[in-house]
Amino acid sequence: MALDPYTYLTLSMRPGEPSRVGVSFHTVELRAHSWVGENGKPCFDLSTSEATVTVSTAGPVTDQDLTIARDLFNAAAHYLADCERLHSAAENEAA
């Protein structure tokens, strides 16, 4: 059973603890975009018509920023591989 597309947002705030925001995109309307801002900082967006999540550096690019960018790249590559595998399997079942 397929669900209708949706964006799910949670905000947790407890006294004495850091706030936590969660955004889940479950839609074919998801867009990914990257650019370098006017301030020279690299930026990366995931967005739908309902929400946008932006990732950027806190200042000049550091070794930690490179690690985060590589982690994003590797996670996206893994997501792509899973999507391709599952899409292929669904096509083979339909044939």
XYZ file of C-alpha atoms in Angstrom:
95
model
C 0.000 0.000 0.000
C 1.485 3.328 -1.079
C 1.092 6.381 1.127
C 0.327 9.832 -0.200
C 3.409 12.100 -0.335
C 4.080 14.090 2.819
C 6.655 16.082 4.776
C 6.862 15.340 8.504
C 8.335 17.870 10.946
C 8.975 17.356 14.658
C 10.301 19.795 17.224
C 11.345 18.607 20.679
C 12.043 21.137 23.399
C 12.739 20.148 27.004
C 14.051 22.366 29.808
C 17.799 22.018 30.250
C 18.235 20.026 27.010
C 19.122 21.090 23.484
C 16.180 21.546 21.108
C 15.852 18.943 18.359
C 14.252 19.403 14.947
C 13.486 16.478 12.646
C 12.372 16.756 9.014
C 11.311 13.721 6.962
C 10.548 14.044 3.269
C 8.353 11.315 1.744
C 7.576 12.719 -1.680
C 8.586 12.663 -5.334
C 8.650 16.489 -5.153
C 12.004 16.473 -3.341
C 14.612 18.759 -4.840
C 18.350 18.903 -4.127
C 20.345 22.031 -4.891
C 23.842 23.239 -4.060
C 25.531 26.598 -4.530
C 28.140 28.927 -3.103
C 26.561 31.841 -1.251
C 27.551 35.489 -1.601
C 29.629 35.073 1.544
C 31.641 32.310 -0.185
C 30.178 29.514 1.942
C 29.064 26.298 0.211
C 25.376 25.461 0.721
C 23.268 22.363 0.088
C 19.438 22.251 0.171
C 16.889 19.469 0.271
C 13.426 20.934 -0.240
C 9.785 20.367 -1.098
C 6.967 22.871 -1.383
C 6.415 22.432 2.389
C 9.928 22.635 3.852
C 13.617 23.219 3.171
C 16.674 21.921 4.993
C 19.902 23.806 4.301
C 23.381 22.568 5.201
C 26.289 25.007 5.178
C 29.592 25.607 6.901
C 29.831 27.741 10.032
C 32.765 29.680 8.577
C 35.807 28.861 6.454
C 35.776 25.238 5.242
C 37.455 22.924 7.757
C 38.512 19.272 7.733
C 35.268 18.497 9.604
C 33.248 20.217 6.842
C 34.975 17.989 4.278
C 34.113 14.928 6.358
C 30.452 15.998 6.540
C 30.337 16.653 2.777
C 31.832 13.204 2.098
C 29.315 11.606 4.472
C 26.458 13.358 2.616
C 27.863 12.210 -0.732
C 28.283 8.606 0.446
C 24.813 8.510 2.006
C 23.289 9.867 -1.228
C 25.211 7.267 -3.280
C 23.940 4.497 -0.990
C 20.369 5.856 -1.273
C 20.708 5.880 -5.070
C 21.981 2.284 -5.117
C 19.067 1.135 -2.920
C 16.531 2.976 -5.092
C 17.982 1.487 -8.273
C 18.021 -2.029 -6.793
C 14.434 -1.826 -5.531
C 13.187 -0.210 -8.769
C 14.839 -2.960 -10.820
C 13.347 -5.656 -8.598
C 9.849 -4.109 -8.941
C 10.227 -3.954 -12.739
C 11.325 -7.608 -12.829
C 8.310 -8.645 -10.732
C 5.969 -6.745 -13.034
C 7.433 -8.431 -16.137
